PDB file of C-alpha atoms in Angstrom:
ATOM      1  CA  MET A 276     -19.095  -4.661  16.163  1.00 98.00           C
ATOM      2  CA  ARG A 277     -18.553  -1.044  16.684  1.00 98.00           C
ATOM      3  CA  TYR A 278     -15.290   1.170  16.527  1.00 98.00           C
ATOM      4  CA  CYS A 279     -14.371   4.843  17.496  1.00 98.00           C
ATOM      5  CA  SER A 280     -11.384   7.171  16.967  1.00 98.00           C
ATOM      6  CA  LEU A 281      -9.391   8.335  20.148  1.00 98.00           C
ATOM      7  CA  GLY A 282      -7.906  10.916  17.458  1.00 98.00           C
ATOM      8  CA  SER A 283      -6.472  10.782  14.159  1.00 98.00           C
ATOM      9  CA  GLY A 284      -3.528  12.867  12.646  1.00 97.00           C
ATOM     10  CA  SER A 285       0.096  13.659  12.630  1.00 95.00           C
ATOM     11  CA  ARG A 286      -0.019  14.439  16.572  1.00 97.00           C
ATOM     12  CA  GLY A 287      -1.371  10.992  17.497  1.00 98.00           C
ATOM     13  CA  ASN A 288      -3.458   8.148  16.513  1.00 98.00           C
ATOM     14  CA  GLY A 289      -5.648   5.577  18.132  1.00 98.00           C
ATOM     15  CA  THR A 290      -8.571   3.456  16.877  1.00 98.00           C
ATOM     16  CA  LEU A 291     -10.840   1.156  18.845  1.00 98.00           C
ATOM     17  CA  VAL A 292     -12.637  -1.826  17.606  1.00 98.00           C
ATOM     18  CA  GLU A 293     -15.097  -3.651  19.988  1.00 98.00           C
ATOM     19  CA  GLN A 294     -17.053  -6.928  19.701  1.00 98.00           C
ATOM     20  CA  GLY A 295     -18.852  -8.128  22.911  1.00 97.00           C
ATOM     21  CA  ALA A 296     -16.232  -8.003  25.541  1.00 97.00           C
ATOM     22  CA  SER A 297     -13.229  -7.949  23.004  1.00 98.00           C
ATOM     23  CA  ARG A 298     -11.803  -4.372  22.908  1.00 98.00           C
ATOM     24  CA  LEU A 299      -8.785  -3.726  20.704  1.00 98.00           C
ATOM     25  CA  LEU A 300      -6.751  -0.481  20.438  1.00 98.00           C
ATOM     26  CA  VAL A 301      -4.997  -0.045  16.915  1.00 98.00           C
ATOM     27  CA  ASP A 302      -2.079   2.219  17.828  1.00 98.00           C
ATOM     28  CA  CYS A 303      -1.549   4.403  20.813  1.00 98.00           C
ATOM     29  CA  GLY A 304       0.400   7.535  19.616  1.00 98.00           C
ATOM     30  CA  PHE A 305      -0.679   9.726  22.640  1.00 98.00           C
ATOM     31  CA  SER A 306       0.991  10.069  26.099  1.00 98.00           C
ATOM     32  CA  LEU A 307      -0.248   7.670  28.663  1.00 98.00           C
ATOM     33  CA  ARG A 308      -2.063  10.521  30.397  1.00 98.00           C
ATOM     34  CA  ALA A 309      -3.686  11.691  27.136  1.00 98.00           C
ATOM     35  CA  THR A 310      -4.437   8.041  26.274  1.00 98.00           C
ATOM     36  CA  GLU A 311      -6.383   7.376  29.465  1.00 98.00           C
ATOM     37  CA  GLN A 312      -8.171  10.639  29.130  1.00 98.00           C
ATOM     38  CA  ARG A 313      -9.371   9.938  25.598  1.00 98.00           C
ATOM     39  CA  LEU A 314     -10.347   6.372  26.817  1.00 98.00           C
ATOM     40  CA  ARG A 315     -12.521   7.871  29.296  1.00 98.00           C
ATOM     41  CA  GLN A 316     -14.159  10.064  27.060  1.00 97.00           C
ATOM     42  CA  ALA A 317     -14.914   6.849  24.907  1.00 98.00           C
ATOM     43  CA  GLY A 318     -16.493   5.250  28.020  1.00 98.00           C
ATOM     44  CA  ILE A 319     -13.742   2.665  28.983  1.00 96.00           C
ATOM     45  CA  SER A 320     -10.943   2.325  30.853  1.00 97.00           C
ATOM     46  CA  GLY A 321      -7.390   0.773  30.130  1.00 97.00           C
ATOM     47  CA  ASP A 322      -8.240  -2.519  32.227  1.00 97.00           C
ATOM     48  CA  GLN A 323     -11.197  -3.074  29.746  1.00 98.00           C
ATOM     49  CA  LEU A 324      -8.786  -3.394  26.661  1.00 98.00           C
ATOM     50  CA  SER A 325      -7.878  -6.894  25.424  1.00 98.00           C
ATOM     51  CA  ALA A 326      -4.852  -6.019  23.356  1.00 98.00           C
ATOM     52  CA  ILE A 327      -3.031  -3.276  21.450  1.00 98.00           C
ATOM     53  CA  LEU A 328      -2.299  -3.709  17.694  1.00 98.00           C
ATOM     54  CA  VAL A 329       0.481  -1.612  16.158  1.00 98.00           C
ATOM     55  CA  THR A 330       0.718  -0.684  12.536  1.00 98.00           C
ATOM     56  CA  HIS A 331       4.283   0.694  12.543  1.00 98.00           C
ATOM     57  CA  GLU A 332       6.823   2.365  14.623  1.00 96.00           C
ATOM     58  CA  HIS A 333       6.261   6.243  13.846  1.00 97.00           C
ATOM     59  CA  SER A 334       6.040   8.230  17.169  1.00 96.00           C
ATOM     60  CA  ASP A 335       2.272   9.338  16.301  1.00 97.00           C
ATOM     61  CA  HIS A 336       1.320   5.522  16.429  1.00 97.00           C
ATOM     62  CA  ILE A 337       3.421   4.052  19.024  1.00 96.00           C
ATOM     63  CA  GLN A 338       4.327   6.782  21.742  1.00 96.00           C
ATOM     64  CA  GLY A 339       2.286   5.330  24.429  1.00 96.00           C
ATOM     65  CA  VAL A 340       2.259   1.713  23.486  1.00 96.00           C
ATOM     66  CA  ALA A 341       4.603   0.546  25.975  1.00 95.00           C
ATOM     67  CA  LYS A 342       3.479   2.527  29.020  1.00 95.00           C
ATOM     68  CA  LEU A 343      -0.123   1.655  28.339  1.00 97.00           C
ATOM     69  CA  ALA A 344       0.802  -2.039  27.872  1.00 96.00           C
ATOM     70  CA  ARG A 345       2.763  -2.194  31.100  1.00 95.00           C
ATOM     71  CA  ARG A 346       0.238  -0.503  33.233  1.00 96.00           C
ATOM     72  CA  TYR A 347      -2.714  -2.532  32.146  1.00 98.00           C
ATOM     73  CA  ASP A 348      -0.765  -5.766  31.438  1.00 97.00           C
ATOM     74  CA  LEU A 349      -1.721  -5.801  27.663  1.00 97.00           C
ATOM     75  CA  PRO A 350      -0.454  -7.991  24.856  1.00 97.00           C
ATOM     76  CA  VAL A 351       1.143  -5.868  21.918  1.00 97.00           C
ATOM     77  CA  TYR A 352       0.592  -7.217  18.417  1.00 97.00           C
ATOM     78  CA  LEU A 353       3.009  -6.076  15.862  1.00 97.00           C
ATOM     79  CA  THR A 354       5.200  -7.289  12.898  1.00 97.00           C
ATOM     80  CA  PRO A 355       8.954  -8.360  14.035  1.00 95.00           C
ATOM     81  CA  GLY A 356      10.100  -5.168  11.800  1.00 95.00           C
ATOM     82  CA  THR A 357       7.809  -2.980  13.955  1.00 96.00           C
ATOM     83  CA  GLY A 358       8.889  -4.847  16.971  1.00 92.00           C
ATOM     84  CA  TYR A 359      12.672  -3.786  16.220  1.00 88.00           C
ATOM     85  CA  ALA A 360      11.467  -0.333  17.485  1.00 80.00           C
ATOM     86  CA  LEU A 361      10.435  -1.664  20.966  1.00 79.00           C
ATOM     87  CA  ARG A 362      13.647  -4.034  21.246  1.00 74.00           C
ATOM     88  CA  GLU A 363      14.689  -2.109  24.497  1.00 62.00           C
ATOM     89  CA  GLU A 364      11.208  -2.144  25.931  1.00 71.00           C
ATOM     90  CA  ASP A 365      11.849  -5.165  28.406  1.00 72.00           C
ATOM     91  CA  GLY A 366       8.655  -6.856  30.037  1.00 84.00           C
ATOM     92  CA  LEU A 367       6.281  -6.512  27.128  1.00 93.00           C
ATOM     93  CA  ASP A 368       4.112  -9.215  25.980  1.00 95.00           C
ATOM     94  CA  ILE A 369       5.075  -8.976  22.426  1.00 94.00           C
ATOM     95  CA  ARG A 370       2.871 -11.134  19.956  1.00 95.00           C
ATOM     96  CA  HIS A 371       4.533 -11.143  16.431  1.00 96.00           C
ATOM     97  CA  VAL A 372       1.972 -10.666  13.439  1.00 96.00           C
ATOM     98  CA  ASP A 373       2.626 -12.938  10.434  1.00 96.00           C
ATOM     99  CA  LEU A 374       1.454 -10.772   7.389  1.00 96.00           C
ATOM    100  CA  HIS A 375       0.684 -14.115   5.559  1.00 94.00           C
ATOM    101  CA  GLY A 376      -1.950 -15.250   8.105  1.00 94.00           C
ATOM    102  CA  ARG A 377      -4.964 -14.144  10.225  1.00 97.00           C
ATOM    103  CA  PHE A 378      -5.204 -14.477  13.867  1.00 98.00           C
ATOM    104  CA  GLY A 379      -7.947 -14.248  16.477  1.00 98.00           C
ATOM    105  CA  ILE A 380      -8.140 -12.063  19.519  1.00 98.00           C
ATOM    106  CA  GLY A 381     -11.209 -12.922  21.617  1.00 97.00           C
ATOM    107  CA  GLU A 382     -14.401 -12.562  19.258  1.00 97.00           C
ATOM    108  CA  LEU A 383     -12.532 -10.874  16.427  1.00 98.00           C
ATOM    109  CA  GLU A 384     -10.607 -12.380  13.588  1.00 98.00           C
ATOM    110  CA  VAL A 385      -7.742  -9.976  12.547  1.00 98.00           C
ATOM    111  CA  THR A 386      -6.340  -9.955   9.011  1.00 98.00           C
ATOM    112  CA  PRO A 387      -3.135  -7.988   8.816  1.00 98.00           C
ATOM    113  CA  VAL A 388      -2.302  -6.155   5.366  1.00 98.00           C
ATOM    114  CA  ALA A 389       1.078  -5.241   4.058  1.00 98.00           C
ATOM    115  CA  VAL A 390       1.226  -1.545   3.101  1.00 98.00           C
ATOM    116  CA  PRO A 391       3.722   0.537   1.421  1.00 98.00           C
ATOM    117  CA  HIS A 392       5.031   3.069   4.039  1.00 98.00           C
ATOM    118  CA  ASP A 393       8.504   4.467   5.085  1.00 97.00           C
ATOM    119  CA  ALA A 394       8.745   2.062   8.088  1.00 97.00           C
ATOM    120  CA  ARG A 395      10.405  -1.252   8.861  1.00 95.00           C
ATOM    121  CA  GLU A 396       7.281  -3.500   8.216  1.00 97.00           C
ATOM    122  CA  PRO A 397       4.076  -1.736   8.138  1.00 98.00           C
ATOM    123  CA  CYS A 398       0.926  -3.148   8.265  1.00 98.00           C
ATOM    124  CA  GLN A 399      -2.808  -2.315   8.647  1.00 98.00           C
ATOM    125  CA  TYR A 400      -5.735  -4.402   9.778  1.00 98.00           C
ATOM    126  CA  ILE A 401      -9.192  -5.804   8.892  1.00 98.00           C
ATOM    127  CA  PHE A 402     -11.449  -6.877  11.601  1.00 98.00           C
ATOM    128  CA  ASP A 403     -14.104  -9.676  11.252  1.00 98.00           C
ATOM    129  CA  ASN A 404     -16.850 -10.781  13.823  1.00 98.00           C
ATOM    130  CA  GLY A 405     -18.242 -13.354  11.385  1.00 97.00           C
ATOM    131  CA  GLN A 406     -20.827 -11.032   9.838  1.00 97.00           C
ATOM    132  CA  GLN A 407     -19.295  -7.765   9.498  1.00 97.00           C
ATOM    133  CA  ARG A 408     -15.896  -6.486   8.345  1.00 98.00           C
ATOM    134  CA  LEU A 409     -14.123  -3.368   9.342  1.00 98.00           C
ATOM    135  CA  GLY A 410     -10.896  -2.160   7.612  1.00 98.00           C
ATOM    136  CA  VAL A 411      -8.480   0.384   8.896  1.00 98.00           C
ATOM    137  CA  LEU A 412      -6.243   1.793   6.136  1.00 98.00           C
ATOM    138  CA  THR A 413      -3.865   4.773   6.818  1.00 98.00           C
ATOM    139  CA  ASP A 414      -0.188   5.472   6.553  1.00 98.00           C
ATOM    140  CA  THR A 415      -0.085   4.135   3.042  1.00 98.00           C
ATOM    141  CA  GLY A 416       1.917   5.630   0.131  1.00 98.00           C
ATOM    142  CA  THR A 417       0.397   3.515  -2.666  1.00 97.00           C
ATOM    143  CA  ILE A 418      -2.788   1.707  -3.211  1.00 98.00           C
ATOM    144  CA  THR A 419      -1.747  -1.801  -4.452  1.00 98.00           C
ATOM    145  CA  PRO A 420      -3.731  -4.704  -6.109  1.00 97.00           C
ATOM    146  CA  TRP A 421      -3.281  -6.564  -2.920  1.00 97.00           C
ATOM    147  CA  ILE A 422      -4.610  -3.756  -0.894  1.00 98.00           C
ATOM    148  CA  VAL A 423      -7.714  -3.617  -3.132  1.00 98.00           C
ATOM    149  CA  GLU A 424      -8.141  -7.251  -3.024  1.00 97.00           C
ATOM    150  CA  GLN A 425      -8.028  -7.611   0.846  1.00 97.00           C
ATOM    151  CA  TYR A 426     -10.293  -4.234   1.392  1.00 98.00           C
ATOM    152  CA  SER A 427     -13.004  -5.276  -0.947  1.00 95.00           C
ATOM    153  CA  ASN A 428     -16.341  -6.274   0.566  1.00 94.00           C
ATOM    154  CA  LEU A 429     -15.922  -4.329   3.859  1.00 98.00           C
ATOM    155  CA  ASP A 430     -19.058  -3.117   5.786  1.00 98.00           C
ATOM    156  CA  ALA A 431     -16.973   0.006   7.211  1.00 98.00           C
ATOM    157  CA  LEU A 432     -13.639   1.483   6.336  1.00 98.00           C
ATOM    158  CA  PHE A 433     -11.505   3.827   8.519  1.00 98.00           C
ATOM    159  CA  LEU A 434      -9.713   5.422   5.457  1.00 98.00           C
ATOM    160  CA  GLU A 435      -6.764   7.890   5.308  1.00 98.00           C
ATOM    161  CA  ALA A 436      -7.156  11.007   3.146  1.00 98.00           C
ATOM    162  CA  ASN A 437      -3.915  12.895   4.160  1.00 98.00           C
ATOM    163  CA  TYR A 438      -3.242  15.681   1.886  1.00 98.00           C
ATOM    164  CA  ASP A 439      -4.481  17.886  -0.701  1.00 98.00           C
ATOM    165  CA  PRO A 440      -1.604  17.803  -3.527  1.00 98.00           C
ATOM    166  CA  HIS A 441      -1.777  21.657  -4.222  1.00 98.00           C
ATOM    167  CA  MET A 442      -1.660  22.356  -0.412  1.00 98.00           C
ATOM    168  CA  LEU A 443       1.327  20.115   0.131  1.00 98.00           C
ATOM    169  CA  SER A 444       3.166  21.565  -2.849  1.00 97.00           C
ATOM    170  CA  SER A 445       2.585  25.157  -1.805  1.00 97.00           C
ATOM    171  CA  GLY A 446       2.769  24.451   1.835  1.00 96.00           C
ATOM    172  CA  PRO A 447       5.326  25.365   4.600  1.00 95.00           C
ATOM    173  CA  TYR A 448       7.015  21.694   4.586  1.00 96.00           C
ATOM    174  CA  PRO A 449      10.653  21.591   3.319  1.00 97.00           C
ATOM    175  CA  ALA A 450      11.266  19.976  -0.012  1.00 97.00           C
ATOM    176  CA  PHE A 451      12.407  16.680   1.525  1.00 97.00           C
ATOM    177  CA  LEU A 452       9.275  16.366   3.666  1.00 97.00           C
ATOM    178  CA  LYS A 453       6.857  17.067   0.800  1.00 98.00           C
ATOM    179  CA  ALA A 454       8.823  14.420  -1.190  1.00 97.00           C
ATOM    180  CA  ARG A 455       8.414  11.905   1.589  1.00 97.00           C
ATOM    181  CA  VAL A 456       4.396  12.488   2.321  1.00 97.00           C
ATOM    182  CA  GLY A 457       3.604  12.598  -1.357  1.00 98.00           C
ATOM    183  CA  GLY A 458       5.792   9.643  -2.393  1.00 97.00           C
ATOM    184  CA  ASN A 459       5.051   6.228  -2.923  1.00 98.00           C
ATOM    185  CA  LEU A 460       5.981   5.166   0.741  1.00 98.00           C
ATOM    186  CA  GLY A 461       4.295   8.306   2.108  1.00 98.00           C
ATOM    187  CA  HIS A 462       0.453   9.041   2.532  1.00 98.00           C
ATOM    188  CA  LEU A 463      -2.649   8.759   0.494  1.00 98.00           C
ATOM    189  CA  SER A 464      -3.798  12.078  -1.054  1.00 98.00           C
ATOM    190  CA  ASN A 465      -7.653  12.851  -1.137  1.00 98.00           C
ATOM    191  CA  GLN A 466      -7.509  11.903  -4.799  1.00 98.00           C
ATOM    192  CA  GLN A 467      -5.859   8.501  -4.237  1.00 98.00           C
ATOM    193  CA  ALA A 468      -8.359   7.651  -1.370  1.00 98.00           C
ATOM    194  CA  ALA A 469     -11.174   8.473  -3.832  1.00 98.00           C
ATOM    195  CA  GLY A 470      -9.474   6.192  -6.421  1.00 97.00           C
ATOM    196  CA  PHE A 471      -9.329   3.544  -3.882  1.00 98.00           C
ATOM    197  CA  LEU A 472     -12.977   3.551  -3.170  1.00 97.00           C
ATOM    198  CA  ARG A 473     -13.710   3.399  -6.876  1.00 96.00           C
ATOM    199  CA  SER A 474     -11.442   0.416  -7.206  1.00 96.00           C
ATOM    200  CA  ALA A 475     -12.616  -1.547  -4.035  1.00 95.00           C
ATOM    201  CA  GLY A 476     -16.339  -0.798  -4.701  1.00 94.00           C
ATOM    202  CA  LEU A 477     -19.001   0.412  -2.453  1.00 95.00           C
ATOM    203  CA  ASP A 478     -21.730  -2.243  -2.885  1.00 93.00           C
ATOM    204  CA  ARG A 479     -21.523  -3.612   0.633  1.00 96.00           C
ATOM    205  CA  LEU A 480     -19.699  -0.332   2.239  1.00 97.00           C
ATOM    206  CA  ARG A 481     -22.165   1.230   4.774  1.00 97.00           C
ATOM    207  CA  HIS A 482     -19.565   3.498   6.914  1.00 96.00           C
ATOM    208  CA  ILE A 483     -16.551   5.392   5.500  1.00 98.00           C
ATOM    209  CA  ALA A 484     -14.670   7.302   8.299  1.00 98.00           C
ATOM    210  CA  VAL A 485     -12.280   9.742   6.788  1.00 98.00           C
ATOM    211  CA  ALA A 486      -9.091   9.787   8.812  1.00 98.00           C
ATOM    212  CA  HIS A 487      -5.455  11.168   9.352  1.00 98.00           C
ATOM    213  CA  ILE A 488      -6.089  14.436   7.699  1.00 98.00           C
ATOM    214  CA  SER A 489      -3.117  16.692   7.755  1.00 97.00           C
ATOM    215  CA  GLU A 490      -3.473  19.886   9.508  1.00 96.00           C
ATOM    216  CA  LYS A 491      -1.065  21.623   7.453  1.00 96.00           C
ATOM    217  CA  ASN A 492      -1.641  20.121   3.945  1.00 98.00           C
ATOM    218  CA  ASN A 493      -5.353  19.594   3.878  1.00 98.00           C
ATOM    219  CA  ARG A 494      -8.591  20.706   5.051  1.00 97.00           C
ATOM    220  CA  PRO A 495     -11.707  18.478   6.056  1.00 97.00           C
ATOM    221  CA  GLU A 496     -13.763  19.915   3.417  1.00 97.00           C
ATOM    222  CA  LEU A 497     -11.384  19.181   0.580  1.00 97.00           C
ATOM    223  CA  ALA A 498     -11.011  15.607   1.820  1.00 97.00           C
ATOM    224  CA  LEU A 499     -14.668  15.085   1.790  1.00 96.00           C
ATOM    225  CA  ALA A 500     -15.436  16.797  -1.603  1.00 96.00           C
ATOM    226  CA  ALA A 501     -12.739  14.620  -3.421  1.00 96.00           C
ATOM    227  CA  LEU A 502     -14.540  11.506  -1.811  1.00 96.00           C
ATOM    228  CA  GLN A 503     -17.860  12.869  -2.740  1.00 92.00           C
ATOM    229  CA  ASP A 504     -17.017  12.563  -6.524  1.00 86.00           C
ATOM    230  CA  VAL A 505     -17.147   8.749  -6.286  1.00 95.00           C
ATOM    231  CA  LEU A 506     -19.914   8.601  -3.944  1.00 96.00           C
ATOM    232  CA  THR A 507     -22.744   9.829  -6.040  1.00 94.00           C
ATOM    233  CA  GLY A 508     -25.924   7.531  -5.234  1.00 93.00           C
ATOM    234  CA  TRP A 509     -24.070   5.970  -2.395  1.00 96.00           C
ATOM    235  CA  THR A 510     -26.460   5.855   0.691  1.00 95.00           C
ATOM    236  CA  GLY A 511     -23.845   5.007   3.349  1.00 96.00           C
ATOM    237  CA  GLU A 512     -22.667   7.307   6.122  1.00 96.00           C
ATOM    238  CA  LEU A 513     -19.672   9.426   5.391  1.00 97.00           C
ATOM    239  CA  LEU A 514     -17.847  10.507   8.781  1.00 97.00           C
ATOM    240  CA  LEU A 515     -14.834  12.317   9.799  1.00 97.00           C
ATOM    241  CA  ALA A 516     -12.197  11.272  12.463  1.00 98.00           C
ATOM    242  CA  GLN A 517     -10.267  14.557  13.660  1.00 95.00           C
ATOM    243  CA  GLN A 518      -7.145  14.919  15.634  1.00 97.00           C
ATOM    244  CA  ASP A 519      -8.639  16.443  18.755  1.00 95.00           C
ATOM    245  CA  GLN A 520     -12.207  15.246  18.790  1.00 93.00           C
ATOM    246  CA  GLY A 521     -11.628  11.715  17.220  1.00 97.00           C
ATOM    247  CA  LEU A 522     -14.814   9.934  16.061  1.00 98.00           C
ATOM    248  CA  PRO A 523     -17.459   8.914  18.440  1.00 98.00           C
ATOM    249  CA  TRP A 524     -18.510   5.134  18.795  1.00 98.00           C
ATOM    250  CA  GLN A 525     -20.036   4.080  15.315  1.00 98.00           C
ATOM    251  CA  SER A 526     -22.076   0.777  15.347  1.00 98.00           C
ATOM    252  CA  ILE A 527     -21.776  -1.455  12.164  1.00 96.00           C
ATOM    253  CA  GLN A 528     -25.477  -2.706  11.514  1.00 79.00           C
TER     254      GLN A 528
END
């Protein structure tokens, strides 16, 4: 199994997960043209995708979903609550995700995980090829015991470290937006991401890709430094998924 990021941040998100001929795109928060360009940079085309999985309905995750799905006749997997945002998008092959069960797409088993975020019915996803497990965890305001349980025993983790608390509190956002980002239904801070790693454990984990870093309320070096505090002695790879550059393909060994 391998994965890459087409881009990660408040201006658009998209994560590719591949196992054999099965290629899943998690979220599509870019325009159709930008998505196709980013896919080409990753070495694939839209007609090589198997499906689109949506985490929630915010525009930086869903902007290009309908147009990409129509152009390449792709099924779209999402919760019924998230699907409400696409209720006027006729002609889409919508597959509703049950948060209480797993489902298969090609060579991958997918586990949806409910997360606290300010959306209708948000979730994140874990991918399993029978030998390796990859977890995608962004847009989450609070780490719950359920999240810790589900995201333990991973081989690779695509993990949000959205904001530095000091930068958020002293930054340009209005008070209501600061409260939203830093609240229990907002995003994970650098320190929350580090605490999650401490709780979930590192024994099996070989890759950590730090993602969804705010361009106004964080800096990559702050996010990485916060995580390094809990990674002493860890011998895996610490990676960075950025807004414009994304993250090149990473193979999970």
